[in-house]
mmCIF file of C-alpha atoms in Angstrom:
data_model
loop_
_atom_site.group_PDB
_atom_site.id
_atom_site.type_symbol
_atom_site.label_atom_id
_atom_site.label_comp_id
_atom_site.label_asym_id
_atom_site.label_seq_id
_atom_site.Cartn_x
_atom_site.Cartn_y
_atom_site.Cartn_z
ATOM 1 C CA MET A 1 1.110 31.839 7.598
ATOM 2 C CA GLU A 2 1.376 29.051 10.141
ATOM 3 C CA ARG A 3 1.970 26.527 7.367
ATOM 4 C CA LEU A 4 4.785 28.662 5.976
ATOM 5 C CA VAL A 5 6.426 28.889 9.398
ATOM 6 C CA ASN A 6 6.076 25.140 9.860
ATOM 7 C CA ARG A 7 7.645 24.504 6.453
ATOM 8 C CA GLN A 8 10.582 26.780 7.309
ATOM 9 C CA GLN A 9 11.122 24.912 10.562
ATOM 10 C CA ILE A 10 11.119 21.592 8.732
ATOM 11 C CA LEU A 11 13.709 22.900 6.298
ATOM 12 C CA GLU A 12 15.861 24.038 9.213
ATOM 13 C CA VAL A 13 15.725 20.586 10.810
ATOM 14 C CA ASN A 14 16.600 18.944 7.497
ATOM 15 C CA GLY A 15 19.474 21.417 7.244
ATOM 16 C CA ALA A 16 20.655 20.364 10.688
ATOM 17 C CA ILE A 17 20.545 16.724 9.573
ATOM 18 C CA ASN A 18 22.611 17.561 6.491
ATOM 19 C CA ARG A 19 25.163 19.460 8.608
ATOM 20 C CA TYR A 20 25.528 16.359 10.755
ATOM 21 C CA MET A 21 26.329 14.298 7.660
ATOM 22 C CA GLN A 22 29.018 16.798 6.675
ATOM 23 C CA ASN A 23 30.568 16.702 10.122
ATOM 24 C CA LYS A 24 29.452 13.797 12.296
ATOM 25 C CA ASN A 25 30.080 15.121 15.788
ATOM 26 C CA ASP A 26 27.963 15.125 18.940
ATOM 27 C CA MET A 27 27.219 18.844 18.743
ATOM 28 C CA ASN A 28 25.683 18.540 15.263
ATOM 29 C CA PHE A 29 23.847 15.390 16.335
ATOM 30 C CA ASP A 30 22.250 17.130 19.324
ATOM 31 C CA ARG A 31 21.338 20.157 17.201
ATOM 32 C CA ILE A 32 18.910 18.022 15.149
ATOM 33 C CA PHE A 33 16.839 17.025 18.166
ATOM 34 C CA ASN A 34 17.087 20.367 19.908
ATOM 35 C CA GLU A 35 15.502 22.051 16.885
ATOM 36 C CA ILE A 36 12.755 19.418 16.695
ATOM 37 C CA ARG A 37 11.937 20.008 20.366
ATOM 38 C CA GLU A 38 12.162 23.787 20.030
ATOM 39 C CA TYR A 39 9.738 23.852 17.094
ATOM 40 C CA ASN A 40 7.532 21.141 18.665
ATOM 41 C CA LEU A 41 7.682 19.068 15.461
ATOM 42 C CA ASP A 42 6.850 15.393 15.074
ATOM 43 C CA PRO A 43 10.196 13.518 14.811
ATOM 44 C CA ALA A 44 8.511 10.766 12.776
ATOM 45 C CA ARG A 45 8.144 13.084 9.791
ATOM 46 C CA PHE A 46 11.950 13.089 9.403
ATOM 47 C CA ILE A 47 12.324 9.294 9.410
ATOM 48 C CA MET A 48 12.190 8.947 5.606
ATOM 49 C CA HIS A 49 14.833 11.608 5.056
ATOM 50 C CA ALA A 50 17.046 10.095 7.747
ATOM 51 C CA CYS A 51 16.754 6.556 6.340
ATOM 52 C CA SER A 52 17.617 7.557 2.788
ATOM 53 C CA ASN A 53 20.362 10.085 3.560
ATOM 54 C CA THR A 54 21.898 9.683 7.001
ATOM 55 C CA THR A 55 23.085 7.096 9.520
ATOM 56 C CA ALA A 56 21.576 4.466 11.785
ATOM 57 C CA ARG A 57 22.434 6.702 14.737
ATOM 58 C CA VAL A 58 20.150 9.477 13.475
ATOM 59 C CA VAL A 59 17.324 7.042 12.698
ATOM 60 C CA GLU A 60 17.597 5.459 16.135
ATOM 61 C CA GLY A 61 17.665 8.920 17.748
ATOM 62 C CA LEU A 62 14.488 9.951 15.948
ATOM 63 C CA LEU A 63 12.686 6.760 16.970
ATOM 64 C CA ASP A 64 13.816 7.265 20.553
ATOM 65 C CA LEU A 65 12.418 10.810 20.501
ATOM 66 C CA VAL A 66 9.134 9.425 19.121
ATOM 67 C CA ARG A 67 9.026 7.022 22.060
ATOM 68 C CA LYS A 68 9.741 9.745 24.637
ATOM 69 C CA ASN A 69 7.149 12.120 23.210
ATOM 70 C CA ALA A 70 4.496 9.379 23.134
ATOM 71 C CA ALA A 71 5.337 8.352 26.696
ATOM 72 C CA MET A 72 4.941 11.919 27.981
ATOM 73 C CA GLU A 73 1.634 12.329 26.156
ATOM 74 C CA ALA A 74 0.354 9.012 27.533
ATOM 75 C CA GLU A 75 1.344 10.020 31.050
ATOM 76 C CA ARG A 76 -0.598 13.278 30.722
ATOM 77 C CA GLU A 77 -3.637 11.385 29.460
ATOM 78 C CA GLY A 78 -3.345 8.730 32.158
ATOM 79 C CA VAL A 79 -3.102 5.763 29.786
ATOM 80 C CA ASN A 80 -0.608 2.886 29.620
ATOM 81 C CA VAL A 81 2.712 4.613 28.968
ATOM 82 C CA GLU A 82 4.684 1.598 27.757
ATOM 83 C CA ALA A 83 1.986 0.439 25.342
ATOM 84 C CA ALA A 84 1.473 3.929 23.925
ATOM 85 C CA ALA A 85 5.207 4.434 23.406
ATOM 86 C CA LYS A 86 5.554 1.078 21.629
ATOM 87 C CA ARG A 87 2.603 1.813 19.324
ATOM 88 C CA ALA A 88 4.057 5.191 18.387
ATOM 89 C CA VAL A 89 7.510 3.780 17.573
ATOM 90 C CA THR A 90 6.039 0.900 15.547
ATOM 91 C CA ALA A 91 3.860 3.344 13.614
ATOM 92 C CA ALA A 92 6.882 5.530 12.857
ATOM 93 C CA ALA A 93 8.947 2.544 11.678
ATOM 94 C CA ASN A 94 6.094 1.465 9.362
ATOM 95 C CA MET A 95 4.848 4.828 8.147
ATOM 96 C CA THR A 96 4.254 5.393 4.433
ATOM 97 C CA THR A 97 4.807 8.490 2.344
ATOM 98 C CA ASN A 98 1.929 10.601 1.056
ATOM 99 C CA ASP A 99 3.566 11.318 -2.291
ATOM 100 C CA GLY A 100 1.779 8.572 -4.209
ATOM 101 C CA TYR A 101 4.639 6.071 -4.008
ATOM 102 C CA GLY A 102 3.654 4.597 -0.657
ATOM 103 C CA GLU A 103 7.240 3.864 0.365
ATOM 104 C CA THR A 104 8.107 2.764 3.885
ATOM 105 C CA PRO A 105 11.260 3.654 5.870
ATOM 106 C CA LEU A 106 12.689 0.222 4.978
ATOM 107 C CA VAL A 107 12.240 0.884 1.264
ATOM 108 C CA ALA A 108 13.619 4.421 1.622
ATOM 109 C CA THR A 109 16.736 2.955 3.243
ATOM 110 C CA LEU A 110 17.732 1.266 -0.026
ATOM 111 C CA GLN A 111 18.301 4.756 -1.485
ATOM 112 C CA ASN A 112 20.996 5.534 1.103
ATOM 113 C CA PRO A 113 24.353 6.150 -0.624
ATOM 114 C CA ASP A 114 26.241 4.429 2.223
ATOM 115 C CA THR A 115 25.991 0.651 1.743
ATOM 116 C CA GLN A 116 27.105 -0.098 5.285
ATOM 117 C CA GLN A 117 24.483 2.253 6.734
ATOM 118 C CA ILE A 118 21.740 0.497 4.751
ATOM 119 C CA GLU A 119 22.316 -2.720 6.672
ATOM 120 C CA GLU A 120 22.545 -0.945 10.018
ATOM 121 C CA ILE A 121 19.424 1.160 9.446
ATOM 122 C CA VAL A 122 17.423 -1.912 8.403
ATOM 123 C CA ARG A 123 18.456 -3.593 11.665
ATOM 124 C CA VAL A 124 17.420 -0.535 13.704
ATOM 125 C CA LEU A 125 14.029 -0.315 11.983
ATOM 126 C CA VAL A 126 13.260 -4.020 12.383
ATOM 127 C CA GLU A 127 14.306 -3.956 16.043
ATOM 128 C CA HIS A 128 11.820 -1.085 16.507
ATOM 129 C CA GLY A 129 8.917 -2.932 14.898
ATOM 130 C CA ALA A 130 9.284 -2.367 11.151
ATOM 131 C CA ASN A 131 7.509 -5.087 9.179
ATOM 132 C CA PRO A 132 9.135 -6.003 5.824
ATOM 133 C CA ASN A 133 5.968 -7.846 4.769
ATOM 134 C CA LEU A 134 3.899 -4.664 5.048
ATOM 135 C CA GLU A 135 2.108 -4.069 1.745
ATOM 136 C CA THR A 136 1.800 -0.571 0.288
ATOM 137 C CA ASP A 137 0.088 0.928 -2.738
ATOM 138 C CA ASP A 138 3.120 0.978 -5.013
ATOM 139 C CA ARG A 139 5.179 -1.958 -3.707
ATOM 140 C CA GLU A 140 3.903 -5.239 -2.332
ATOM 141 C CA ASN A 141 6.480 -5.340 0.489
ATOM 142 C CA PHE A 142 10.130 -4.724 1.363
ATOM 143 C CA PHE A 143 11.175 -8.073 -0.129
ATOM 144 C CA HIS A 144 9.765 -6.843 -3.436
ATOM 145 C CA ALA A 145 11.933 -3.724 -3.128
ATOM 146 C CA ILE A 146 15.018 -5.862 -2.439
ATOM 147 C CA TYR A 147 14.217 -8.042 -5.446
ATOM 148 C CA GLU A 148 13.842 -4.983 -7.706
ATOM 149 C CA ASP A 149 17.071 -3.510 -6.360
ATOM 150 C CA GLU A 150 18.909 -6.744 -7.178
ATOM 151 C CA MET A 151 17.513 -6.799 -10.699
ATOM 152 C CA ASN A 152 18.671 -3.199 -11.221
ATOM 153 C CA SER A 153 22.098 -3.557 -9.588
ATOM 154 C CA ASP A 154 23.847 -4.985 -12.688
ATOM 155 C CA ASP A 155 24.956 -7.888 -10.467
ATOM 156 C CA LEU A 156 27.460 -5.696 -8.611
ATOM 157 C CA PRO A 157 29.044 -8.178 -6.163
ATOM 158 C CA GLY A 158 29.124 -5.801 -3.173
ATOM 159 C CA ARG A 159 25.546 -4.647 -3.658
ATOM 160 C CA MET A 160 24.218 -8.161 -4.238
ATOM 161 C CA ALA A 161 26.029 -9.487 -1.165
ATOM 162 C CA MET A 162 24.676 -6.650 0.997
ATOM 163 C CA LEU A 163 21.104 -7.275 -0.143
ATOM 164 C CA GLN A 164 21.458 -10.991 0.514
ATOM 165 C CA ARG A 165 22.748 -10.294 4.038
ATOM 166 C CA ILE A 166 19.660 -8.168 4.651
ATOM 167 C CA ARG A 167 17.417 -10.979 3.397
ATOM 168 C CA ASP A 168 19.244 -13.473 5.642
ATOM 169 C CA PHE A 169 18.814 -11.144 8.626
ATOM 170 C CA LEU A 170 15.085 -10.807 7.945
ATOM 171 C CA ASN A 171 14.725 -14.567 7.615
ATOM 172 C CA GLU A 172 16.468 -14.970 10.977
ATOM 173 C CA LYS A 173 13.830 -12.642 12.394
ATOM 174 C CA GLN A 174 11.139 -14.975 11.005
ATOM 175 C CA PHE A 175 10.196 -12.642 8.121
ATOM 176 C CA ASN A 176 10.416 -15.201 5.333
ATOM 177 C CA SER A 177 10.782 -13.882 1.818
ATOM 178 C CA PRO A 178 7.785 -14.691 -0.412
ATOM 179 C CA ARG A 179 8.754 -17.154 -3.140
ATOM 180 C CA ASN A 180 8.148 -14.589 -5.886
ATOM 181 C CA TYR A 181 10.904 -12.386 -4.486
ATOM 182 C CA GLN A 182 13.605 -14.972 -3.851
ATOM 183 C CA ARG A 183 16.874 -14.869 -5.770
ATOM 184 C CA PHE A 184 16.538 -17.714 -8.244
ATOM 185 C CA ARG A 185 19.669 -17.075 -10.304
ATOM 186 C CA PRO A 186 22.150 -17.060 -7.381
ATOM 187 C CA GLN A 187 20.437 -20.106 -5.906
ATOM 188 C CA ALA A 188 20.811 -21.979 -9.181
ATOM 189 C CA ALA A 189 24.439 -20.881 -9.453
ATOM 190 C CA ALA A 190 25.146 -22.016 -5.908
ATOM 191 C CA ALA A 191 23.602 -25.413 -6.646
ATOM 192 C CA ALA A 192 25.788 -25.762 -9.752
ATOM 193 C CA VAL A 193 28.911 -24.889 -7.773
ATOM 194 C CA GLN A 194 28.071 -27.468 -5.116
ATOM 195 C CA GLN A 195 27.457 -30.107 -7.754
ATOM 196 C CA ALA A 196 30.738 -29.336 -9.487
ATOM 197 C CA ALA A 197 32.626 -29.318 -6.199
ATOM 198 C CA ALA A 198 31.250 -32.726 -5.225
ATOM 199 C CA ALA A 199 32.570 -34.503 -8.326
ATOM 200 C CA PRO A 200 36.355 -33.956 -7.977
ATOM 201 C CA ILE A 201 36.484 -35.192 -4.382
ATOM 202 C CA GLY A 202 36.865 -38.866 -5.375
ATOM 203 C CA GLY A 203 39.184 -37.949 -8.232
ATOM 204 C CA LYS A 204 41.595 -36.192 -5.923
ATOM 205 C CA LYS A 205 41.929 -39.263 -3.759
ATOM 206 C CA LYS A 206 42.706 -41.452 -6.787
ATOM 207 C CA LYS A 207 45.340 -39.009 -8.012
ATOM 208 C CA LYS A 208 47.046 -39.061 -4.637
ATOM 209 C CA LYS A 209 47.236 -42.873 -4.674
ATOM 210 C CA THR A 210 48.623 -42.886 -8.225
ATOM 211 C CA ALA A 211 51.210 -40.288 -7.298
ATOM 212 C CA LYS A 212 52.413 -42.367 -4.359
ATOM 213 C CA LYS A 213 52.849 -45.468 -6.570
ATOM 214 C CA GLY A 214 54.764 -43.475 -9.124
ATOM 215 C CA LYS A 215 57.180 -42.124 -6.502
ATOM 216 C CA LYS A 216 57.886 -45.601 -5.141
ATOM 217 C CA GLY A 217 58.581 -46.890 -8.649
ATOM 218 C CA LYS A 218 61.047 -44.095 -9.366
ATOM 219 C CA LYS A 219 62.860 -44.633 -6.099
ATOM 220 C CA GLY A 220 63.157 -48.351 -6.885
ATOM 221 C CA LYS A 221 64.710 -47.680 -10.286
ATOM 222 C CA LYS A 222 67.244 -45.269 -8.843
ATOM 223 C CA THR A 223 68.319 -47.859 -6.258
ATOM 224 C CA VAL A 224 68.945 -50.490 -8.938
ATOM 225 C CA LYS A 225 71.102 -48.130 -10.977
ATOM 226 C CA ARG A 226 73.225 -47.283 -7.965
ATOM 227 C CA LYS A 227 73.940 -50.979 -7.282
ATOM 228 C CA LYS A 228 74.999 -51.562 -10.889
ATOM 229 C CA SER A 229 77.289 -48.596 -10.840
ATOM 230 C CA LYS A 230 79.020 -49.858 -7.675
ATOM 231 C CA LYS A 231 79.665 -53.298 -9.254
ATOM 232 C CA HIS A 232 81.079 -51.632 -12.354
ATOM 233 C CA ARG A 233 83.544 -49.655 -10.228
ATOM 234 C CA LYS A 234 84.818 -52.866 -8.560
#
């Protein structure tokens, strides 16, 4: 019976999250967390759903609630509050599903239908301790997921650019992409473009010089004709 009640409460919280997506206002946003507190549920269990379906604001709110709950528990137990809160948030940002796929919140984020939110959620997760190099049962790491997403994106320019911006952001954070999951085709294309762009530089300069000589020659010819025509009139 208790499990059934707990399941119903989880469905109600997920419903509150979906209502927020239909109408993103502060009242619907607060309703999500009020129901989690009322039912005394673990906010971390909603991270996956939030990453794959909602906004960075919801994800950040859930992680903040994880931090507050862990801090209160640590204070009751008389242990280091700051350390306990940080561990709890990091664990939530790196949790894996129990459905056999072993996906992390970062991987779940790639399923989000809002491309802009994908980038923002990834930033929130990484800032809260998510590790893209974390290996799981089904995927080696988040870079592997990005690589697979690129291979399955049919080279859509917007999608490819978004995924590359995420990779650049992770590299800036010192999470270097393993060589196996780098984008070889775009790198090769970029190298070809640079090589092609380097060649015409000298050619353009030569064309400019030739054009200048040609203009001078034409002007000279016109001047000679004018002088002849004046003599003819006299």
